[in-house]
Amino acid sequence: MATYQEFIQQNEDRDGVRFSWNLWPSSRLEATRLVAPVSCLFTPLKERPDLPPVQYEPVLCSRANCKAVLNPLCQVDFRAKIWACNFCFQRNPRGPPTPLIFLYVVDTCLEEEDLQALKESLQMSLSLLPPNALVGLITFGRMVQVHELSCEGIAKSYVFRGTKDLSSKQIQEMLGLTKPAAPGQQGFLQPVHRVDMNLTDLLGELQRDPWPVPQGKRPLRSTGVALSVAVGLLEGTFPNTGARVMLFIGGPPTQGPGMVVGDELKTPIRSWHDIQKDNARHLKKATKYYEALANRSAVNGHSIDIYACALDQTGLLEMKCLSNLTGGHIVMGDSFNTSLFKQTFQRVFSKDYNGDFRMAFGGVLEVKTSRELKVCGAIGPCVSLHSKGSSVSENEMGIGGTSQWKVCSLNPSTTLGIYFEVVNQHNAPVPQGGRGAIQFVTQYQHSNTQRRIRVTTIARNWADAQSQIQHIESSFDQEAAAVLMARLGVFRAESEEGPDVLRWLDRQLIRLCQKFGQFNKDDPASFKLSESLSLYPQFMFHLRRSPFLQVFNNSPDESSYYRHHFVRQDLTQSLIMIQPILYSYSFYGPPEPVLLDSSSILPDRILLMDTFFQLVIYHGETIAQWRKAGYQEMAEYENFKQLLQAPLDDAQEILQTRFPMPRYIDTEHGGSQARFLLSKVNPSQTHNNLYAWGQETGAPILTDDVSLQVFMDHLKKLAVSSSA
């Protein structure tokens, strides 16, 4: 008999699906009593080398609410290359597949060395694109320039004022896209193989924005108009086709629509404190502006990446919707002249086992359920397609009110959280056959430009919560449930006050412990949880302290960046983000995973902590002293040299593969960057309780945060209380 652990792992490997519950309560009432909703993490393009695609593309009816597949009952007019749908009678053209489209939008208000590094990265990326991909270039500073990429070698560009908002129609008229020439003939988007020499030269010759920047001022950066022109250009030339806008910025938008901060340096860019005091004067207007652009892009299947490299904030808080709603990447760094940016950008173009890009375009995910279930919503890099059907629940979680979502850009790790509701009535018997089914239908444009559909169909058994509650309890996947609850918390945190979100999470946790804990009334010492739930409270403890919910140690841009990645990564990466992994290196044996706890910080150990966003190597006090004294250079201390090297080698392995590349931090006892480690570990010994412990192991931490032990004591007290 396979254990649930094995069952869960097999299903993740085969279907890319992890459910919070793997047995489903057979009625709505019982399902609500389980506290954690029936929900799943779904990775639509999970890599399956053993799954070959069918060799021709499904041809779909072009009417948005039909999309029936071409079949023998359709009438085909071979001469006019048109077929008529036999369901809705729409006449459909049989068009050739469209190539991939990459539109670079480049900020030229950069320092010289930053601009130079960025130009080199862009030139490098041209060699990674498929030869038939279309490429375009828009540059901006105070003005916005759309470059015509002809092969004649005469550089020509169209210039837009950075202060004036334009409609899509005005942009298309000014670029001459409304004239009868075939779309794409205007020379703004050209096949790489035809223009790569010219474009390489053009990028090489890009200069810093020529407008002088007076003392005490920020450069005038027209990011809003530049994006508006990019979106309008793609709407006019390639609507409803996979395309990628890649925005590179070195500072915040400072003029025109979408500006985030004025050009006076003495006025700092907004902080969380300003936002709470309602002092961020551009916030609402800028956010609304970028949301409108994001929605227009999403409708057309165009995704927008943001590569933001600067020491100060660049306006990601206002602009995050551009990537969050379109499946685009957000990459954040200090400078374009760092390996963090260069390697991360290169990984955007990484290839899979077939030599194809790990990116897909213009995805549509549809969820179909058997009649005892309804779908409440999705959380991930998607927008609603407002497809209301009988399987759509009134009870919305995340982006709800629909059974279809648009995901403009996906890769093999893009993962959505999908939430369901059991609608079977309490007195109705368990349905015949005893299984509920869910089908995920993902349509997308593969990077070789083929249209593909991947269909994943799963079933789980129903169980009667009265007689089989033990079975339901052991079917609980605490890792998936923690990530799914965390996504709901992060989704709420975007529109609710932080303390309210924490209270909501705490309430859910207490209810779960009341439902499944074993205890005697009013006796906290008697409380225990079974194995399938035993780790869940500590996930919640670390989630409460995480940068996804605690904003005050981070800038608004950093919080936006962390949340952006949290709601699209797969289960393994999401868990590392909630509860970082800690490895300990010593002379006494191989490296071992240790508790994320201050008691693991010992003088004769080196720690490697992976938080997903950072890799921290921390040298204990004794090790740091030896390293300072240079013992590793002496022949007789070869084993110390190897000890210092071991965590570096392990960190290197992670740095090589992760997207985005993590920030690498090398620190030691008493070092200024030790705070990265100290803020993550459970403060089991703090300056408040150290004397009570009366022991010397571990490192006391200066914090007023409660420890996991205190958190668990409170939780037990509340769970067993008869007044709860």
mmCIF file of C-alpha atoms in Angstrom, residues 259-567:
data_model
loop_
_atom_site.group_PDB
_atom_site.id
_atom_site.type_symbol
_atom_site.label_atom_id
_atom_site.label_comp_id
_atom_site.label_asym_id
_atom_site.label_seq_id
_atom_site.Cartn_x
_atom_site.Cartn_y
_atom_site.Cartn_z
ATOM 1 C CA MET A 259 5.273 59.358 -12.898
ATOM 2 C CA VAL A 260 6.088 58.027 -9.430
ATOM 3 C CA VAL A 261 8.231 60.839 -7.979
ATOM 4 C CA GLY A 262 9.067 64.398 -9.092
ATOM 5 C CA ASP A 263 12.502 65.449 -10.307
ATOM 6 C CA GLU A 264 13.528 67.221 -7.048
ATOM 7 C CA LEU A 265 16.072 64.975 -5.301
ATOM 8 C CA LYS A 266 15.140 66.499 -1.947
ATOM 9 C CA THR A 267 11.723 64.818 -2.267
ATOM 10 C CA PRO A 268 12.429 61.118 -1.605
ATOM 11 C CA ILE A 269 10.433 58.381 -3.351
ATOM 12 C CA ARG A 270 7.511 57.134 -1.240
ATOM 13 C CA SER A 271 8.107 54.716 1.691
ATOM 14 C CA TRP A 272 5.616 52.430 3.490
ATOM 15 C CA HIS A 273 5.395 55.143 6.127
ATOM 16 C CA ASP A 274 4.295 57.723 3.501
ATOM 17 C CA ILE A 275 1.752 55.296 2.074
ATOM 18 C CA GLN A 276 0.231 54.645 5.516
ATOM 19 C CA LYS A 277 0.016 58.374 6.205
ATOM 20 C CA ASP A 278 -1.525 58.889 2.733
ATOM 21 C CA ASN A 279 1.502 60.986 1.750
ATOM 22 C CA ALA A 280 2.331 59.275 -1.550
ATOM 23 C CA ARG A 281 0.803 61.791 -3.921
ATOM 24 C CA HIS A 282 1.465 59.995 -7.227
ATOM 25 C CA LEU A 283 0.701 56.454 -6.014
ATOM 26 C CA LYS A 284 -2.966 56.050 -6.956
ATOM 27 C CA LYS A 285 -2.775 57.826 -10.284
ATOM 28 C CA ALA A 286 0.386 56.018 -11.420
ATOM 29 C CA THR A 287 -0.922 52.609 -10.344
ATOM 30 C CA LYS A 288 -4.177 53.199 -12.224
ATOM 31 C CA TYR A 289 -2.224 54.225 -15.341
ATOM 32 C CA TYR A 290 -0.032 51.096 -15.346
ATOM 33 C CA GLU A 291 -2.990 48.832 -14.549
ATOM 34 C CA ALA A 292 -4.786 50.086 -17.662
ATOM 35 C CA LEU A 293 -1.683 49.333 -19.780
ATOM 36 C CA ALA A 294 -1.304 45.910 -18.134
ATOM 37 C CA ASN A 295 -4.907 44.963 -18.889
ATOM 38 C CA ARG A 296 -4.600 46.068 -22.535
ATOM 39 C CA SER A 297 -1.464 43.935 -22.880
ATOM 40 C CA ALA A 298 -3.061 40.944 -21.207
ATOM 41 C CA VAL A 299 -6.076 41.028 -23.531
ATOM 42 C CA ASN A 300 -3.706 40.719 -26.493
ATOM 43 C CA GLY A 301 -1.518 38.013 -24.979
ATOM 44 C CA HIS A 302 1.490 40.346 -24.689
ATOM 45 C CA SER A 303 3.666 40.005 -21.593
ATOM 46 C CA ILE A 304 5.806 42.729 -19.984
ATOM 47 C CA ASP A 305 9.095 42.059 -18.173
ATOM 48 C CA ILE A 306 10.670 44.662 -15.876
ATOM 49 C CA TYR A 307 14.428 44.620 -15.295
ATOM 50 C CA ALA A 308 15.016 47.282 -12.637
ATOM 51 C CA CYS A 309 18.609 47.963 -11.613
ATOM 52 C CA ALA A 310 19.288 50.885 -9.265
ATOM 53 C CA LEU A 311 20.385 51.542 -5.699
ATOM 54 C CA ASP A 312 17.147 53.377 -4.856
ATOM 55 C CA GLN A 313 13.550 52.377 -5.622
ATOM 56 C CA THR A 314 12.418 52.498 -9.256
ATOM 57 C CA GLY A 315 8.618 52.441 -8.908
ATOM 58 C CA LEU A 316 7.994 48.663 -8.930
ATOM 59 C CA LEU A 317 5.141 49.147 -6.459
ATOM 60 C CA GLU A 318 3.173 51.146 -9.043
ATOM 61 C CA MET A 319 4.396 49.140 -12.066
ATOM 62 C CA LYS A 320 4.268 45.570 -10.684
ATOM 63 C CA CYS A 321 0.833 44.984 -12.285
ATOM 64 C CA LEU A 322 2.503 45.152 -15.730
ATOM 65 C CA SER A 323 4.262 41.859 -14.993
ATOM 66 C CA ASN A 324 1.849 40.353 -12.461
ATOM 67 C CA LEU A 325 -1.112 40.478 -14.841
ATOM 68 C CA THR A 326 0.803 39.372 -17.951
ATOM 69 C CA GLY A 327 3.097 36.634 -16.633
ATOM 70 C CA GLY A 328 6.193 38.781 -17.261
ATOM 71 C CA HIS A 329 9.371 38.602 -15.160
ATOM 72 C CA ILE A 330 10.470 41.143 -12.573
ATOM 73 C CA VAL A 331 14.201 41.242 -11.927
ATOM 74 C CA MET A 332 15.598 43.618 -9.329
ATOM 75 C CA GLY A 333 19.269 44.452 -8.795
ATOM 76 C CA ASP A 334 21.658 47.247 -7.801
ATOM 77 C CA SER A 335 23.236 47.743 -11.228
ATOM 78 C CA PHE A 336 23.182 46.369 -14.788
ATOM 79 C CA ASN A 337 26.916 45.888 -14.351
ATOM 80 C CA THR A 338 26.571 42.930 -11.932
ATOM 81 C CA SER A 339 26.626 39.192 -12.511
ATOM 82 C CA LEU A 340 23.243 39.036 -10.760
ATOM 83 C CA PHE A 341 21.607 40.973 -13.613
ATOM 84 C CA LYS A 342 23.740 39.581 -16.454
ATOM 85 C CA GLN A 343 23.233 35.933 -15.541
ATOM 86 C CA THR A 344 19.557 36.317 -14.674
ATOM 87 C CA PHE A 345 18.898 38.023 -18.016
ATOM 88 C CA GLN A 346 20.746 35.254 -19.846
ATOM 89 C CA ARG A 347 18.550 32.664 -18.091
ATOM 90 C CA VAL A 348 15.416 34.246 -19.567
ATOM 91 C CA PHE A 349 16.599 32.660 -22.830
ATOM 92 C CA SER A 350 17.554 29.248 -21.408
ATOM 93 C CA LYS A 351 16.646 26.156 -23.450
ATOM 94 C CA ASP A 352 15.011 22.850 -22.489
ATOM 95 C CA TYR A 353 15.996 19.243 -23.306
ATOM 96 C CA ASN A 354 14.726 19.753 -26.901
ATOM 97 C CA GLY A 355 16.692 22.951 -27.454
ATOM 98 C CA ASP A 356 13.484 25.034 -27.268
ATOM 99 C CA PHE A 357 13.062 28.172 -25.126
ATOM 100 C CA ARG A 358 11.572 27.546 -21.713
ATOM 101 C CA MET A 359 8.886 30.123 -22.460
ATOM 102 C CA ALA A 360 5.384 29.852 -23.824
ATOM 103 C CA PHE A 361 3.064 32.666 -24.902
ATOM 104 C CA GLY A 362 -0.602 33.627 -24.917
ATOM 105 C CA GLY A 363 -1.759 30.861 -22.574
ATOM 106 C CA VAL A 364 -5.386 30.274 -21.610
ATOM 107 C CA LEU A 365 -6.116 27.995 -18.651
ATOM 108 C CA GLU A 366 -9.609 26.568 -18.317
ATOM 109 C CA VAL A 367 -10.719 24.539 -15.303
ATOM 110 C CA LYS A 368 -13.635 22.100 -15.624
ATOM 111 C CA THR A 369 -15.065 20.322 -12.572
ATOM 112 C CA SER A 370 -17.460 17.466 -11.917
ATOM 113 C CA ARG A 371 -20.787 18.715 -10.619
ATOM 114 C CA GLU A 372 -20.092 18.361 -6.877
ATOM 115 C CA LEU A 373 -17.356 21.002 -7.156
ATOM 116 C CA LYS A 374 -17.175 24.634 -8.197
ATOM 117 C CA VAL A 375 -14.103 26.762 -8.835
ATOM 118 C CA CYS A 376 -13.654 29.800 -6.543
ATOM 119 C CA GLY A 377 -10.671 31.434 -8.200
ATOM 120 C CA ALA A 378 -6.972 31.385 -9.017
ATOM 121 C CA ILE A 379 -3.909 33.156 -7.604
ATOM 122 C CA GLY A 380 -0.930 33.548 -9.896
ATOM 123 C CA PRO A 381 0.345 35.546 -12.896
ATOM 124 C CA CYS A 382 -3.016 35.622 -14.680
ATOM 125 C CA VAL A 383 -6.082 37.735 -15.494
ATOM 126 C CA SER A 384 -9.715 36.685 -15.589
ATOM 127 C CA LEU A 385 -11.356 35.884 -18.925
ATOM 128 C CA HIS A 386 -14.766 36.452 -17.238
ATOM 129 C CA SER A 387 -16.039 33.078 -18.367
ATOM 130 C CA LYS A 388 -19.061 32.502 -16.148
ATOM 131 C CA GLY A 389 -20.387 28.964 -16.309
ATOM 132 C CA SER A 390 -22.221 26.456 -14.119
ATOM 133 C CA SER A 391 -18.921 25.416 -12.498
ATOM 134 C CA VAL A 392 -18.086 28.934 -11.209
ATOM 135 C CA SER A 393 -18.618 29.541 -7.482
ATOM 136 C CA GLU A 394 -20.188 32.700 -6.022
ATOM 137 C CA ASN A 395 -17.596 32.456 -3.245
ATOM 138 C CA GLU A 396 -14.506 34.160 -4.726
ATOM 139 C CA MET A 397 -10.959 33.383 -3.640
ATOM 140 C CA GLY A 398 -8.207 35.235 -5.494
ATOM 141 C CA ILE A 399 -9.173 36.088 -9.071
ATOM 142 C CA GLY A 400 -12.661 34.569 -9.142
ATOM 143 C CA GLY A 401 -15.966 34.732 -10.990
ATOM 144 C CA THR A 402 -14.533 32.777 -13.933
ATOM 145 C CA SER A 403 -13.388 29.305 -14.967
ATOM 146 C CA GLN A 404 -10.866 30.631 -17.531
ATOM 147 C CA TRP A 405 -7.756 32.752 -17.069
ATOM 148 C CA LYS A 406 -5.297 34.267 -19.486
ATOM 149 C CA VAL A 407 -1.614 33.599 -18.691
ATOM 150 C CA CYS A 408 0.282 35.622 -21.313
ATOM 151 C CA SER A 409 3.645 34.079 -20.545
ATOM 152 C CA LEU A 410 4.494 30.806 -18.817
ATOM 153 C CA ASN A 411 7.542 28.643 -18.256
ATOM 154 C CA PRO A 412 7.908 25.083 -16.907
ATOM 155 C CA SER A 413 7.823 26.269 -13.292
ATOM 156 C CA THR A 414 4.932 28.789 -13.515
ATOM 157 C CA THR A 415 2.460 27.580 -10.885
ATOM 158 C CA LEU A 416 -1.058 28.815 -10.154
ATOM 159 C CA GLY A 417 -2.981 28.284 -6.941
ATOM 160 C CA ILE A 418 -6.536 27.179 -7.764
ATOM 161 C CA TYR A 419 -9.292 27.141 -5.137
ATOM 162 C CA PHE A 420 -12.473 25.032 -5.133
ATOM 163 C CA GLU A 421 -15.681 24.680 -3.211
ATOM 164 C CA VAL A 422 -17.556 21.452 -2.532
ATOM 165 C CA VAL A 423 -21.210 22.188 -3.338
ATOM 166 C CA ASN A 424 -22.788 18.798 -2.608
ATOM 167 C CA GLN A 425 -25.483 19.253 0.061
ATOM 168 C CA HIS A 426 -24.991 17.799 3.521
ATOM 169 C CA ASN A 427 -27.842 15.297 3.376
ATOM 170 C CA ALA A 428 -27.051 14.161 -0.187
ATOM 171 C CA PRO A 429 -25.230 10.819 -0.342
ATOM 172 C CA VAL A 430 -21.665 10.512 -1.632
ATOM 173 C CA PRO A 431 -21.982 10.508 -5.437
ATOM 174 C CA GLN A 432 -22.002 7.107 -7.159
ATOM 175 C CA GLY A 433 -18.522 5.918 -8.131
ATOM 176 C CA GLY A 434 -17.179 7.986 -5.287
ATOM 177 C CA ARG A 435 -14.712 10.222 -7.140
ATOM 178 C CA GLY A 436 -14.667 13.917 -7.973
ATOM 179 C CA ALA A 437 -12.825 15.021 -11.105
ATOM 180 C CA ILE A 438 -11.097 18.201 -12.280
ATOM 181 C CA GLN A 439 -9.759 18.906 -15.750
ATOM 182 C CA PHE A 440 -7.176 21.588 -16.523
ATOM 183 C CA VAL A 441 -7.033 22.606 -20.192
ATOM 184 C CA THR A 442 -4.037 24.814 -21.042
ATOM 185 C CA GLN A 443 -3.838 26.283 -24.554
ATOM 186 C CA TYR A 444 -0.638 28.109 -25.429
ATOM 187 C CA GLN A 445 1.793 29.056 -28.170
ATOM 188 C CA HIS A 446 4.953 26.971 -27.844
ATOM 189 C CA SER A 447 8.248 28.789 -28.384
ATOM 190 C CA ASN A 448 8.602 27.025 -31.758
ATOM 191 C CA THR A 449 5.383 29.013 -32.622
ATOM 192 C CA GLN A 450 3.100 25.914 -32.667
ATOM 193 C CA ARG A 451 -0.249 26.221 -30.896
ATOM 194 C CA ARG A 452 -0.556 23.464 -28.308
ATOM 195 C CA ILE A 453 -3.116 22.229 -25.827
ATOM 196 C CA ARG A 454 -2.127 20.311 -22.719
ATOM 197 C CA VAL A 455 -4.923 18.552 -20.853
ATOM 198 C CA THR A 456 -4.437 17.314 -17.279
ATOM 199 C CA THR A 457 -7.325 15.391 -15.711
ATOM 200 C CA ILE A 458 -7.250 14.309 -12.082
ATOM 201 C CA ALA A 459 -9.639 12.558 -9.715
ATOM 202 C CA ARG A 460 -9.778 12.143 -5.934
ATOM 203 C CA ASN A 461 -12.054 9.969 -3.790
ATOM 204 C CA TRP A 462 -14.925 11.408 -1.785
ATOM 205 C CA ALA A 463 -15.059 10.581 1.892
ATOM 206 C CA ASP A 464 -17.772 10.914 4.520
ATOM 207 C CA ALA A 465 -16.409 13.372 7.075
ATOM 208 C CA GLN A 466 -18.509 11.829 9.863
ATOM 209 C CA SER A 467 -17.159 8.278 9.640
ATOM 210 C CA GLN A 468 -13.860 8.816 7.792
ATOM 211 C CA ILE A 469 -12.380 11.938 9.348
ATOM 212 C CA GLN A 470 -9.135 10.048 10.187
ATOM 213 C CA HIS A 471 -8.705 9.159 6.508
ATOM 214 C CA ILE A 472 -9.336 12.752 5.448
ATOM 215 C CA GLU A 473 -6.840 13.961 8.049
ATOM 216 C CA SER A 474 -4.092 11.635 6.812
ATOM 217 C CA SER A 475 -4.745 12.800 3.215
ATOM 218 C CA PHE A 476 -3.731 16.360 4.218
ATOM 219 C CA ASP A 477 -0.713 17.685 2.284
ATOM 220 C CA GLN A 478 0.590 20.198 4.832
ATOM 221 C CA GLU A 479 3.226 21.617 2.473
ATOM 222 C CA ALA A 480 0.731 22.342 -0.321
ATOM 223 C CA ALA A 481 -1.861 23.644 2.161
ATOM 224 C CA ALA A 482 0.678 26.018 3.747
ATOM 225 C CA VAL A 483 1.628 27.471 0.353
ATOM 226 C CA LEU A 484 -2.023 27.758 -0.735
ATOM 227 C CA MET A 485 -3.009 29.518 2.511
ATOM 228 C CA ALA A 486 0.068 31.749 2.175
ATOM 229 C CA ARG A 487 -1.007 32.769 -1.333
ATOM 230 C CA LEU A 488 -4.436 33.709 0.011
ATOM 231 C CA GLY A 489 -2.735 35.759 2.732
ATOM 232 C CA VAL A 490 -0.433 37.534 0.252
ATOM 233 C CA PHE A 491 -3.383 38.192 -2.086
ATOM 234 C CA ARG A 492 -5.290 39.794 0.817
ATOM 235 C CA ALA A 493 -2.231 41.797 1.880
ATOM 236 C CA GLU A 494 -2.355 43.658 -1.447
ATOM 237 C CA SER A 495 -5.663 45.279 -0.450
ATOM 238 C CA GLU A 496 -5.964 44.887 3.348
ATOM 239 C CA GLU A 497 -4.003 46.176 6.346
ATOM 240 C CA GLY A 498 -1.110 43.940 7.462
ATOM 241 C CA PRO A 499 -2.392 43.263 11.026
ATOM 242 C CA ASP A 500 -5.810 42.210 9.650
ATOM 243 C CA VAL A 501 -4.169 39.635 7.365
ATOM 244 C CA LEU A 502 -2.125 38.219 10.269
ATOM 245 C CA ARG A 503 -5.267 37.988 12.416
ATOM 246 C CA TRP A 504 -7.082 36.156 9.602
ATOM 247 C CA LEU A 505 -4.193 33.657 9.209
ATOM 248 C CA ASP A 506 -4.051 33.117 12.981
ATOM 249 C CA ARG A 507 -7.800 32.496 13.112
ATOM 250 C CA GLN A 508 -7.564 29.888 10.341
ATOM 251 C CA LEU A 509 -4.673 28.163 12.130
ATOM 252 C CA ILE A 510 -6.492 28.084 15.481
ATOM 253 C CA ARG A 511 -9.610 26.641 13.812
ATOM 254 C CA LEU A 512 -7.556 23.949 12.058
ATOM 255 C CA CYS A 513 -5.923 22.984 15.387
ATOM 256 C CA GLN A 514 -9.326 22.870 17.125
ATOM 257 C CA LYS A 515 -10.668 20.611 14.387
ATOM 258 C CA PHE A 516 -7.739 18.166 14.147
ATOM 259 C CA GLY A 517 -5.733 18.503 17.381
ATOM 260 C CA GLN A 518 -6.105 15.851 20.090
ATOM 261 C CA PHE A 519 -6.498 17.429 23.531
ATOM 262 C CA ASN A 520 -8.437 17.546 26.777
ATOM 263 C CA LYS A 521 -10.523 20.695 27.213
ATOM 264 C CA ASP A 522 -8.584 23.570 28.802
ATOM 265 C CA ASP A 523 -5.366 21.513 29.098
ATOM 266 C CA PRO A 524 -2.738 22.978 26.707
ATOM 267 C CA ALA A 525 -0.151 20.380 27.779
ATOM 268 C CA SER A 526 -2.332 17.589 26.358
ATOM 269 C CA PHE A 527 -2.483 19.107 22.853
ATOM 270 C CA LYS A 528 -0.937 17.222 19.950
ATOM 271 C CA LEU A 529 -1.238 17.094 16.161
ATOM 272 C CA SER A 530 -0.914 14.009 13.990
ATOM 273 C CA GLU A 531 2.048 13.611 11.642
ATOM 274 C CA SER A 532 0.189 14.938 8.588
ATOM 275 C CA LEU A 533 -0.348 18.311 10.329
ATOM 276 C CA SER A 534 2.637 18.512 12.666
ATOM 277 C CA LEU A 535 4.719 20.935 10.538
ATOM 278 C CA TYR A 536 1.835 23.191 9.526
ATOM 279 C CA PRO A 537 1.962 25.573 12.545
ATOM 280 C CA GLN A 538 5.682 26.238 12.088
ATOM 281 C CA PHE A 539 5.121 27.073 8.396
ATOM 282 C CA MET A 540 2.551 29.630 9.569
ATOM 283 C CA PHE A 541 4.973 30.943 12.227
ATOM 284 C CA HIS A 542 7.646 31.604 9.570
ATOM 285 C CA LEU A 543 5.078 32.976 7.096
ATOM 286 C CA ARG A 544 3.965 35.576 9.663
ATOM 287 C CA ARG A 545 7.584 36.809 9.941
ATOM 288 C CA SER A 546 8.273 36.649 6.187
ATOM 289 C CA PRO A 547 8.806 39.662 3.894
ATOM 290 C CA PHE A 548 5.545 38.727 2.111
ATOM 291 C CA LEU A 549 3.530 39.899 5.116
ATOM 292 C CA GLN A 550 5.974 42.012 7.175
ATOM 293 C CA VAL A 551 6.658 45.108 5.127
ATOM 294 C CA PHE A 552 8.477 47.449 7.485
ATOM 295 C CA ASN A 553 11.981 46.058 6.985
ATOM 296 C CA ASN A 554 11.586 46.431 3.222
ATOM 297 C CA SER A 555 10.857 49.220 0.774
ATOM 298 C CA PRO A 556 7.518 49.095 -1.086
ATOM 299 C CA ASP A 557 9.459 48.032 -4.227
ATOM 300 C CA GLU A 558 11.128 45.143 -2.402
ATOM 301 C CA SER A 559 7.807 43.927 -0.975
ATOM 302 C CA SER A 560 6.284 44.040 -4.488
ATOM 303 C CA TYR A 561 9.244 42.079 -5.855
ATOM 304 C CA TYR A 562 9.063 39.362 -3.184
ATOM 305 C CA ARG A 563 5.293 38.944 -3.566
ATOM 306 C CA HIS A 564 5.576 38.861 -7.370
ATOM 307 C CA HIS A 565 7.819 35.785 -7.183
ATOM 308 C CA PHE A 566 5.948 34.115 -4.358
ATOM 309 C CA VAL A 567 2.672 33.782 -6.265
#
